[in-house]
CSV table of C-alpha atoms and ligand atoms in Angstrom, one decimal:
chain,number,residue,atom,x,y,z
A,458,MET,CA,13.9,6.1,-23.7
A,459,GLU,CA,15.3,4.3,-20.7
A,460,ASN,CA,16.5,0.7,-21.3
A,461,ARG,CA,14.6,-0.5,-18.2
A,462,ILE,CA,12.5,1.3,-15.6
A,463,LEU,CA,11.5,0.2,-12.1
A,464,VAL,CA,7.9,1.2,-11.3
A,465,LYS,CA,7.2,0.4,-7.6
A,466,ASP,CA,8.5,-3.1,-7.5
A,467,ARG,CA,8.5,-4.2,-11.1
A,468,TYR,CA,10.7,-3.8,-14.1
A,469,PHE,CA,9.4,-2.6,-17.4
A,470,VAL,CA,11.2,-2.4,-20.7
A,471,PRO,CA,10.6,-0.1,-23.8
A,472,TYR,CA,7.5,-0.9,-25.9
A,473,ILE,CA,6.2,2.1,-27.8
A,474,PRO,CA,8.4,5.2,-28.1
A,475,TYR,CA,6.8,8.6,-27.9
A,476,GLU,CA,7.6,9.4,-31.5
A,477,ARG,CA,5.4,6.4,-32.6
A,478,LEU,CA,2.7,7.6,-30.2
A,479,GLU,CA,2.8,11.0,-31.8
A,480,GLN,CA,2.5,9.6,-35.3
A,481,ALA,CA,-0.5,7.5,-34.2
A,482,ILE,CA,-2.1,10.6,-32.6
A,483,ASP,CA,-1.5,12.7,-35.7
A,484,ALA,CA,-3.3,10.1,-37.8
A,485,VAL,CA,-6.3,9.7,-35.5
A,486,ALA,CA,-6.6,13.5,-35.1
A,487,GLU,CA,-6.7,13.9,-38.8
A,488,ARG,CA,-9.6,11.4,-39.0
A,489,ILE,CA,-11.5,13.2,-36.3
A,490,ASN,CA,-10.8,16.6,-38.0
A,491,HIS,CA,-12.1,15.2,-41.3
A,492,ASP,CA,-15.3,13.8,-39.7
A,493,PHE,CA,-16.1,17.0,-37.8
A,494,LYS,CA,-15.0,19.5,-40.5
A,495,ASN,CA,-18.6,20.5,-41.3
A,496,PHE,CA,-20.1,19.5,-38.0
A,497,ASN,CA,-23.1,21.6,-37.0
A,498,GLY,CA,-22.5,22.3,-33.3
A,499,THR,CA,-19.8,22.1,-30.7
A,500,PRO,CA,-18.8,18.6,-29.6
A,501,ILE,CA,-17.5,17.9,-26.1
A,502,ILE,CA,-14.1,16.2,-25.7
A,503,LEU,CA,-14.6,14.1,-22.6
A,504,CYS,CA,-11.4,12.9,-20.9
A,505,VAL,CA,-11.7,9.8,-18.8
A,506,LEU,CA,-9.4,10.4,-15.9
A,507,ASN,CA,-6.8,9.5,-14.8
A,508,GLY,CA,-5.3,7.4,-17.6
A,509,SER,CA,-6.2,9.5,-20.7
A,510,ILE,CA,-4.9,12.8,-19.3
A,511,LEU,CA,-1.8,12.8,-21.5
A,512,PHE,CA,-3.5,11.4,-24.6
A,513,THR,CA,-6.3,14.0,-24.3
A,514,GLY,CA,-3.8,16.8,-24.1
A,515,GLU,CA,-1.9,15.6,-27.2
A,516,LEU,CA,-5.1,15.0,-29.1
A,517,MET,CA,-6.7,18.4,-28.3
A,518,LYS,CA,-3.7,20.3,-29.6
A,519,ARG,CA,-4.3,18.7,-33.0
A,520,LEU,CA,-8.1,19.3,-33.3
A,521,ASN,CA,-8.9,22.2,-35.5
A,522,PHE,CA,-12.7,22.6,-35.1
A,523,PRO,CA,-14.5,24.3,-32.2
A,524,CYS,CA,-14.8,21.9,-29.2
A,525,GLU,CA,-15.4,22.1,-25.5
A,526,PHE,CA,-13.5,20.1,-22.9
A,527,SER,CA,-14.8,18.2,-19.9
A,528,SER,CA,-13.4,15.3,-17.7
A,529,ILE,CA,-14.9,12.5,-15.7
A,530,ARG,CA,-14.1,9.5,-13.6
A,531,LEU,CA,-16.0,6.3,-13.3
A,532,SER,CA,-16.9,4.9,-9.9
A,533,SER,CA,-15.8,1.4,-9.3
A,534,TYR,CA,-18.4,-1.4,-9.7
A,535,GLU,CA,-21.0,-1.5,-7.0
A,536,GLY,CA,-23.2,-4.4,-6.1
A,537,THR,CA,-23.8,-7.3,-8.5
A,538,LEU,CA,-23.1,-6.9,-12.2
A,539,SER,CA,-26.1,-9.1,-13.2
A,540,THR,CA,-28.3,-6.1,-12.4
A,541,GLY,CA,-26.8,-4.2,-15.3
A,542,VAL,CA,-24.7,-1.1,-15.3
A,543,THR,CA,-23.7,-0.4,-11.7
A,544,ARG,CA,-21.1,2.4,-12.2
A,545,LYS,CA,-21.6,6.1,-12.0
A,546,VAL,CA,-20.1,9.0,-13.9
A,547,LEU,CA,-18.3,11.3,-11.4
A,548,GLY,CA,-17.3,14.9,-11.8
A,549,LEU,CA,-19.0,15.7,-15.1
A,550,THR,CA,-19.0,19.5,-15.2
A,551,SER,CA,-20.9,20.4,-18.4
A,552,SER,CA,-24.4,19.4,-19.4
A,553,ILE,CA,-24.3,16.8,-22.2
A,554,LYS,CA,-28.0,16.9,-22.9
A,555,GLY,CA,-28.5,16.9,-26.7
A,556,ARG,CA,-24.7,17.2,-27.3
A,557,THR,CA,-22.2,15.1,-29.3
A,558,VAL,CA,-19.6,13.7,-27.0
A,559,ILE,CA,-16.2,12.4,-28.0
A,560,VAL,CA,-15.0,10.1,-25.2
A,561,VAL,CA,-11.2,10.0,-25.0
A,562,GLU,CA,-9.9,6.8,-23.4
A,563,ASP,CA,-6.3,5.7,-22.8
A,564,ILE,CA,-6.9,2.0,-23.3
A,565,VAL,CA,-9.7,-0.4,-24.1
A,566,ASP,CA,-9.3,-4.1,-23.3
A,567,THR,CA,-12.3,-6.2,-22.6
A,568,GLY,CA,-14.5,-3.2,-23.4
A,569,LYS,CA,-16.6,-3.4,-20.2
A,570,THR,CA,-15.8,0.1,-19.0
A,571,ILE,CA,-16.2,1.8,-22.3
A,572,THR,CA,-19.5,0.0,-23.0
A,573,ASP,CA,-20.8,1.0,-19.6
A,574,LEU,CA,-19.7,4.6,-20.1
A,575,HIS,CA,-21.3,4.7,-23.6
A,576,ALA,CA,-24.7,3.6,-22.1
A,577,LEU,CA,-24.4,6.0,-19.1
A,578,LEU,CA,-23.8,9.0,-21.4
A,579,LEU,CA,-26.7,8.2,-23.7
A,580,ASP,CA,-28.9,7.8,-20.5
A,581,ALA,CA,-27.7,11.2,-19.4
A,582,GLY,CA,-29.1,12.7,-22.6
A,583,ALA,CA,-26.1,12.8,-25.0
A,584,ALA,CA,-27.3,13.0,-28.6
A,585,ASP,CA,-24.4,11.0,-29.9
A,586,VAL,CA,-21.3,9.4,-28.3
A,587,LYS,CA,-18.1,8.7,-30.3
A,588,ILE,CA,-15.3,6.7,-28.8
A,589,CYS,CA,-11.7,7.6,-29.3
A,590,THR,CA,-9.0,5.4,-27.6
A,591,MET,CA,-5.3,5.7,-27.7
A,592,LEU,CA,-4.8,1.9,-27.4
A,593,LEU,CA,-6.9,-1.2,-28.1
A,594,LYS,CA,-6.2,-4.8,-27.1
A,595,PRO,CA,-8.1,-6.5,-30.0
A,596,GLU,CA,-7.3,-10.0,-28.6
A,597,VAL,CA,-9.5,-9.4,-25.5
A,598,TYR,CA,-12.1,-6.9,-26.8
A,599,LYS,CA,-15.4,-8.7,-26.5
A,600,LYS,CA,-18.0,-6.1,-27.1
A,601,GLU,CA,-20.3,-5.2,-30.1
A,602,LEU,CA,-19.8,-1.5,-29.5
A,603,LYS,CA,-18.1,0.2,-32.4
A,604,LEU,CA,-14.9,2.1,-31.5
A,605,ASP,CA,-14.9,5.1,-33.8
A,606,TYR,CA,-11.3,6.1,-33.4
A,607,VAL,CA,-8.4,3.8,-32.4
A,608,ALA,CA,-4.9,5.3,-32.5
A,609,MET,CA,-3.0,2.0,-32.0
A,610,GLU,CA,-3.7,-1.7,-31.5
A,611,ILE,CA,-1.4,-3.6,-29.0
A,612,GLU,CA,-1.0,-7.1,-27.8
A,613,ASN,CA,-2.5,-8.2,-24.5
A,614,ARG,CA,0.4,-7.3,-22.2
A,615,PHE,CA,0.7,-5.2,-19.1
A,616,ILE,CA,2.0,-1.7,-19.8
A,617,VAL,CA,2.8,1.7,-18.1
A,618,GLY,CA,3.6,5.2,-19.2
A,619,PHE,CA,1.9,7.9,-21.3
A,620,GLY,CA,-0.9,8.1,-18.6
A,621,LEU,CA,-1.1,4.4,-17.9
A,622,ASP,CA,-0.2,3.3,-14.4
A,623,TYR,CA,0.9,0.4,-12.3
A,624,ASP,CA,-0.5,1.0,-8.8
A,625,GLN,CA,-0.9,4.7,-9.6
A,626,LEU,CA,2.8,5.1,-10.6
A,627,GLY,CA,4.4,5.4,-14.0
A,628,ARG,CA,1.8,7.7,-15.6
A,629,ASN,CA,4.4,10.4,-16.2
A,630,TYR,CA,6.7,8.5,-18.6
A,631,LYS,CA,6.2,9.9,-22.1
A,632,ASP,CA,7.0,6.6,-23.7
A,633,ILE,CA,5.1,3.3,-23.1
A,634,TYR,CA,6.8,0.4,-21.4
A,635,ILE,CA,5.9,-3.2,-21.0
A,636,LEU,CA,6.2,-5.5,-18.0
A,637,ASP,CA,9.6,-7.2,-18.3
A,638,THR,CA,8.8,-10.9,-18.0
A,639,ASN,CA,12.3,-11.8,-19.1
A,640,THR,CA,14.3,-10.4,-16.2
A,641,PRO,CA,16.5,-13.4,-15.2
A,642,ARG,CA,15.0,-14.9,-12.0
A,643,THR,CA,18.5,-15.0,-10.6
A,644,MET,CA,18.4,-11.2,-10.5
A,645,ARG,CA,15.5,-11.3,-8.1
A,646,LYS,CA,16.4,-10.6,-4.4
A,647,HIS,CA,14.7,-12.2,-1.5
A,648,PHE,CA,14.8,-10.6,1.9
A,649,LEU,CA,13.2,-11.7,5.1
A,650,ILE,CA,12.1,-9.3,7.9
A,651,PHE,CA,12.2,-11.3,11.0
A,652,GLY,CA,11.4,-10.7,14.7
A,653,PRO,CA,9.0,-11.3,17.5
A,654,PRO,CA,5.4,-10.1,17.4
A,655,GLY,CA,5.3,-6.3,17.4
A,656,ALA,CA,9.0,-5.9,16.6
A,657,GLY,CA,8.0,-3.6,13.8
A,658,LYS,CA,8.2,-6.0,10.8
A,659,GLY,CA,5.2,-4.6,9.1
A,660,THR,CA,6.2,-1.0,9.9
A,661,GLN,CA,9.7,-1.4,8.5
A,662,ALA,CA,8.6,-3.5,5.5
A,663,ALA,CA,6.4,-0.6,4.4
A,664,LEU,CA,9.4,1.7,4.4
A,665,MET,CA,11.6,-0.9,2.7
A,666,ILE,CA,9.3,-1.6,-0.2
A,667,GLU,CA,9.2,2.1,-1.0
A,668,ARG,CA,12.9,2.7,-0.7
A,669,PHE,CA,14.2,-0.5,-2.3
A,670,GLY,CA,11.4,-1.3,-4.8
A,671,LEU,CA,10.5,-4.7,-3.2
A,672,ARG,CA,7.3,-6.6,-3.1
A,673,HIS,CA,5.9,-7.1,0.4
A,674,VAL,CA,4.5,-10.5,1.2
A,675,SER,CA,3.2,-10.8,4.8
A,676,THR,CA,1.7,-14.2,5.7
A,677,GLY,CA,-0.2,-12.6,8.5
A,678,ASP,CA,-1.8,-10.1,6.1
A,679,LEU,CA,-2.6,-12.9,3.6
A,680,LEU,CA,-4.2,-15.0,6.3
A,681,ARG,CA,-6.2,-12.0,7.6
A,682,ARG,CA,-7.4,-11.4,4.0
A,683,GLU,CA,-8.6,-15.1,3.9
A,684,ILE,CA,-10.4,-14.6,7.2
A,685,ALA,CA,-12.1,-11.4,6.0
A,686,ASN,CA,-13.2,-13.2,2.8
A,687,GLY,CA,-14.6,-16.0,4.9
A,688,THR,CA,-12.8,-18.7,2.9
A,689,PRO,CA,-12.4,-22.3,4.4
A,690,LEU,CA,-8.7,-21.6,4.8
A,691,GLY,CA,-9.5,-18.3,6.6
A,692,GLN,CA,-11.9,-20.1,9.0
A,693,GLN,CA,-9.3,-22.7,9.8
A,694,ALA,CA,-6.7,-20.0,10.3
A,695,LYS,CA,-8.9,-17.8,12.5
A,696,THR,CA,-9.3,-20.3,15.3
A,697,LEU,CA,-5.5,-20.7,15.6
A,698,ILE,CA,-4.6,-17.0,15.1
A,699,ASP,CA,-7.2,-15.9,17.7
A,700,GLN,CA,-5.4,-18.1,20.2
A,701,GLY,CA,-1.9,-16.8,19.3
A,702,LEU,CA,-0.9,-20.2,17.7
A,703,LEU,CA,0.7,-20.8,14.3
A,704,VAL,CA,-1.3,-22.1,11.4
A,705,PRO,CA,0.0,-25.3,9.8
A,706,ASP,CA,3.2,-25.0,7.7
A,707,GLU,CA,1.6,-26.3,4.5
A,708,VAL,CA,-1.0,-23.6,4.6
A,709,VAL,CA,1.5,-20.7,4.5
A,710,GLU,CA,3.9,-22.5,2.3
A,711,GLY,CA,1.3,-22.8,-0.5
A,712,MET,CA,0.7,-19.1,-0.2
A,713,ILE,CA,4.3,-18.2,-0.7
A,714,ALA,CA,4.7,-20.4,-3.8
A,715,SER,CA,1.7,-18.7,-5.4
A,716,GLU,CA,3.1,-15.2,-4.6
A,717,LEU,CA,6.4,-16.0,-6.2
A,718,ASP,CA,4.8,-17.3,-9.4
A,719,ALA,CA,2.1,-14.7,-9.7
A,720,ASN,CA,4.5,-11.8,-9.9
A,721,PRO,CA,6.6,-11.7,-13.0
A,722,GLY,CA,9.0,-8.7,-13.5
A,723,VAL,CA,9.4,-8.1,-9.8
A,724,LYS,CA,12.7,-6.8,-8.6
A,725,GLY,CA,12.6,-8.7,-5.4
A,726,PHE,CA,10.5,-9.8,-2.4
A,727,ILE,CA,10.4,-9.0,1.3
A,728,PHE,CA,8.8,-11.7,3.3
A,729,ASP,CA,7.3,-10.6,6.6
A,730,GLY,CA,6.3,-13.2,9.2
A,731,PHE,CA,7.6,-16.0,7.1
A,732,PRO,CA,9.3,-18.4,7.7
A,733,ARG,CA,8.3,-18.9,11.3
A,734,THR,CA,9.5,-22.5,11.8
A,735,THR,CA,12.6,-24.3,10.7
A,736,ALA,CA,10.5,-26.5,8.5
A,737,GLN,CA,9.2,-23.4,6.7
A,738,ALA,CA,12.7,-22.1,6.3
A,739,GLU,CA,13.8,-25.3,4.7
A,740,HIS,CA,10.7,-25.2,2.5
A,741,LEU,CA,11.5,-21.6,1.4
A,742,ASP,CA,15.0,-22.6,0.4
A,743,ARG,CA,13.6,-25.4,-1.7
A,744,ILE,CA,11.0,-23.3,-3.5
A,745,LEU,CA,13.5,-20.5,-4.1
A,746,ALA,CA,16.1,-23.0,-5.4
A,747,ASP,CA,13.5,-24.4,-7.8
A,748,ARG,CA,13.2,-20.8,-9.2
A,749,ASP,CA,16.9,-20.1,-9.3
A,750,GLY,CA,16.8,-17.9,-6.2
A,751,LYS,CA,17.9,-17.9,-2.6
A,752,VAL,CA,17.4,-15.9,0.6
A,753,ASP,CA,19.8,-13.0,0.3
A,754,ALA,CA,19.5,-11.6,3.8
A,755,VAL,CA,17.4,-12.0,7.0
A,756,VAL,CA,16.9,-8.6,8.5
A,757,SER,CA,16.1,-9.4,12.1
A,758,LEU,CA,14.6,-6.9,14.5
A,759,MET,CA,15.2,-7.7,18.1
A,760,ILE,CA,13.2,-6.2,21.0
A,761,PRO,CA,12.6,-7.5,24.5
A,762,ASP,CA,9.3,-9.2,25.5
A,763,GLU,CA,8.2,-6.1,27.6
A,764,THR,CA,8.5,-3.9,24.5
A,765,VAL,CA,6.4,-6.4,22.6
A,766,PHE,CA,3.6,-6.0,25.1
A,767,GLU,CA,3.9,-2.2,25.1
A,768,ARG,CA,3.8,-1.9,21.3
A,769,ILE,CA,1.0,-4.4,20.7
A,770,ARG,CA,-1.1,-2.7,23.5
A,771,HIS,CA,-0.6,0.6,21.7
A,772,ARG,CA,-1.5,-0.9,18.3
A,773,ALA,CA,-4.7,-2.4,19.8
A,774,GLU,CA,-5.9,1.2,20.3
A,775,VAL,CA,-5.6,2.1,16.6
A,776,GLU,CA,-6.0,-1.2,14.7
A,777,ASN,CA,-8.6,-3.9,15.3
A,778,ARG,CA,-6.7,-7.2,15.4
A,779,VAL,CA,-8.4,-9.8,17.6
A,780,ASP,CA,-5.0,-11.3,18.5
A,781,ASP,CA,-4.0,-8.0,20.0
A,782,THR,CA,-6.8,-7.7,22.4
A,783,LYS,CA,-6.0,-10.0,25.4
A,784,PRO,CA,-2.8,-10.1,27.4
A,785,GLU,CA,-3.0,-13.9,27.5
A,786,ILE,CA,-3.2,-14.1,23.7
A,787,ILE,CA,-0.2,-11.8,23.3
A,788,GLN,CA,1.7,-13.9,25.8
A,789,ASN,CA,0.8,-17.0,23.7
A,790,ARG,CA,2.2,-15.3,20.6
A,791,ILE,CA,5.4,-14.5,22.5
A,792,ASP,CA,5.7,-18.1,23.8
A,793,THR,CA,5.1,-19.5,20.3
A,794,TYR,CA,7.8,-17.2,19.0
A,795,HIS,CA,10.4,-18.4,21.5
A,796,ALA,CA,9.4,-22.1,21.1
A,797,LYS,CA,8.9,-22.4,17.3
A,798,THR,CA,10.3,-19.3,15.6
A,799,GLU,CA,13.5,-18.5,17.5
A,800,PRO,CA,15.2,-21.6,16.2
A,801,VAL,CA,15.0,-20.2,12.7
A,802,ILE,CA,17.7,-17.7,13.8
A,803,SER,CA,20.3,-20.5,14.1
A,804,TYR,CA,19.2,-21.9,10.7
A,805,TYR,CA,20.0,-18.7,9.0
A,806,LYS,CA,23.1,-18.0,11.1
A,807,GLY,CA,24.4,-21.3,9.7
A,808,LYS,CA,23.8,-20.0,6.1
A,809,GLY,CA,25.7,-16.7,6.8
A,810,CYS,CA,22.8,-14.4,5.8
A,811,TYR,CA,21.5,-13.5,9.2
A,812,ARG,CA,21.7,-9.7,10.0
A,813,GLU,CA,20.5,-8.7,13.4
A,814,ILE,CA,19.4,-5.2,14.2
A,815,ASP,CA,18.4,-3.6,17.5
A,816,GLY,CA,14.7,-3.0,17.0
A,817,LEU,CA,14.5,-0.4,19.9
A,818,GLY,CA,14.5,3.3,19.0
A,819,THR,CA,12.2,5.4,16.9
A,820,ILE,CA,10.9,4.0,13.6
A,821,ASP,CA,13.3,6.3,11.6
A,822,GLU,CA,16.2,5.2,13.7
A,823,VAL,CA,15.5,1.6,13.1
A,824,PHE,CA,15.0,2.2,9.4
A,825,ASP,CA,18.4,3.9,9.2
A,826,LYS,CA,19.9,0.8,10.7
A,827,ILE,CA,18.1,-1.4,8.2
A,828,CYS,CA,19.3,0.8,5.3
A,829,ALA,CA,22.9,0.4,6.5
A,830,VAL,CA,22.5,-3.4,6.2
A,831,MET,CA,20.7,-3.2,2.8
A,832,LYS,CA,23.6,-1.2,1.3
A,833,ASP,CA,25.4,-4.6,1.1
A,834,TYR,CA,22.7,-6.0,-1.3
A,835,GLU,CA,22.2,-3.1,-3.8
B,1175,LIG,P1,1.6,-11.5,11.9
B,1175,LIG,O1,0.6,-10.7,11.3
B,1175,LIG,O2,2.9,-11.8,11.2
B,1175,LIG,O3,1.9,-11.0,13.4
B,1175,LIG,P2,3.2,-11.0,14.3
B,1175,LIG,O4,4.4,-11.7,13.9
B,1175,LIG,O5,2.7,-11.3,15.6
B,1175,LIG,O6,3.7,-9.6,14.1
B,1175,LIG,P3,2.8,-8.3,14.2
B,1175,LIG,O7,2.2,-8.0,12.9
B,1175,LIG,O8,2.0,-8.3,15.4
B,1175,LIG,O9,4.0,-7.2,14.5
B,1175,LIG,P4,5.0,-6.5,13.5
B,1175,LIG,O10,6.4,-7.1,13.8
B,1175,LIG,O11,4.6,-6.5,12.1
B,1175,LIG,O12,5.0,-5.1,14.1
B,1175,LIG,P5,4.3,-3.8,13.6
B,1175,LIG,O13,5.1,-3.2,12.5
B,1175,LIG,O14,2.9,-4.0,13.4
B,1175,LIG,O15,1.0,-13.0,12.2
B,1175,LIG,C1,-0.3,-13.1,12.8
B,1175,LIG,C2,-0.6,-14.5,13.0
B,1175,LIG,O16,-0.8,-15.2,11.8
B,1175,LIG,C3,0.4,-15.4,13.8
B,1175,LIG,O17,0.3,-15.3,15.2
B,1175,LIG,C4,0.1,-16.8,13.2
B,1175,LIG,O18,-1.0,-17.3,13.9
B,1175,LIG,C5,-0.3,-16.5,11.8
B,1175,LIG,N1,0.8,-16.6,10.9
B,1175,LIG,C6,1.4,-15.6,10.2
B,1175,LIG,N2,2.5,-16.0,9.5
B,1175,LIG,C7,2.6,-17.4,9.8
B,1175,LIG,C8,3.5,-18.4,9.4
B,1175,LIG,N3,4.5,-18.1,8.5
B,1175,LIG,N4,3.3,-19.6,9.8
B,1175,LIG,C9,2.3,-19.9,10.7
B,1175,LIG,N5,1.4,-19.0,11.1
B,1175,LIG,C10,1.5,-17.7,10.7
B,1175,LIG,O19,4.5,-2.9,14.9
B,1175,LIG,C11,3.7,-3.1,16.1
B,1175,LIG,C12,3.3,-1.8,16.7
B,1175,LIG,O20,4.5,-1.1,17.1
B,1175,LIG,C13,2.6,-0.8,15.7
B,1175,LIG,O21,1.6,-0.2,16.4
B,1175,LIG,C14,3.7,0.1,15.3
B,1175,LIG,O22,3.3,1.4,14.9
B,1175,LIG,C15,4.6,0.2,16.5
B,1175,LIG,N6,6.0,0.4,16.2
B,1175,LIG,C16,6.7,-0.2,15.2
B,1175,LIG,N7,8.0,0.2,15.3
B,1175,LIG,C17,8.1,1.0,16.4
B,1175,LIG,C18,9.2,1.7,17.0
B,1175,LIG,N8,10.4,1.7,16.5
B,1175,LIG,N9,8.9,2.5,18.1
B,1175,LIG,C19,7.7,2.5,18.6
B,1175,LIG,N10,6.6,1.9,18.0
B,1175,LIG,C20,6.8,1.1,17.0
B,1176,LIG,MG1,2.9,-7.4,11.0
């Protein structure tokens, strides 16, 4: 078992080794075998994808009575929950009418999913539905539904491995790992991707998070999310963004502090579109210092104003950003950049962490230049 693994942008440390999982599966399989020894009929083992794929495989190898196999997914919640069960069973291949079904889950926490599924399967005509879960978080399980077979109980922590994922990654580890909330904060790295509108900050940040395992924080994206959700903050921001002006410093500063605090176990951050004023840069230094951190490097993509126009005009054809639509708004964004954001360059030059890169060239060429700079911080 690895001492520490990086899954996407977070560190995880060992929690349950495979050998202990095997013992727990042996024990739960023995109980199921005992209960179904003289069963009259053929139960269906129902694997709930994706999480329980490894557990189901291990469990089935140990079952010694005739059984069929089927798998399903559950749709995400639709509409309001007050109207009752709003999920659907997807991909069920065998008919379960009149059959006994043993549902195999990877983990049960609050119990909402398993309770919904239990009801849906009975509605679909199953004669009996047994629940078998690899893991249970008893601290948070709130339902009356009896869980017939529980291989292991665990505390309420965030885990990956043995089928369980973080953002679809990490399922393939055979052991289970737990989010490392004890990584010293001083180990966290903080990078900025800087540059005028359309310089390629978002494009390159997407490549950087994958290559370097960093968490992306784009204030523009966060503000657009607020706008899409129609929050008061979003409404205030929309008026300014639509004109190509900056939103007030305090608004974005609050967002950054919450991102820093809401993400334990993260290897590092890449801030995109922040800071955009010297006041924001000073604020960032303060909030990082409060958390034992600092700005490690400012990766600055420089392109001339004509290229800004070209790239944003091109993006307007594929994306639907209001601030990309009119030349006068794009011009305002460029003017705002020169007036308010460009001074941030001298601020970071003074601190010795400013790394300028020519932002012209293909996306891959620019990324190669960024990787050459990032080598100094690995
Ligand atoms: P924000 O969303 O940050 O916009 P921006 O800074 O104007 O930058 P863009 O997102 O337009 O460009 P980008 O550099 O990410 O380029 P991209 O990779 O998309 O902010 C929006 C607004 O929110 C601001 O105007 C402000 O009002 C507000 N706001 C946000 N943060 C704030 C803050 N901290 N304080 C106050 N207000 C704030 O690339 C652009 C296009 O070019 C794409 O189509 C891409 O495919 C293409 N492209 C990229 N690289 C290349 C290449 N090498 N060759 C050819 N094409 C390329
Ligand atoms: Mg962007």
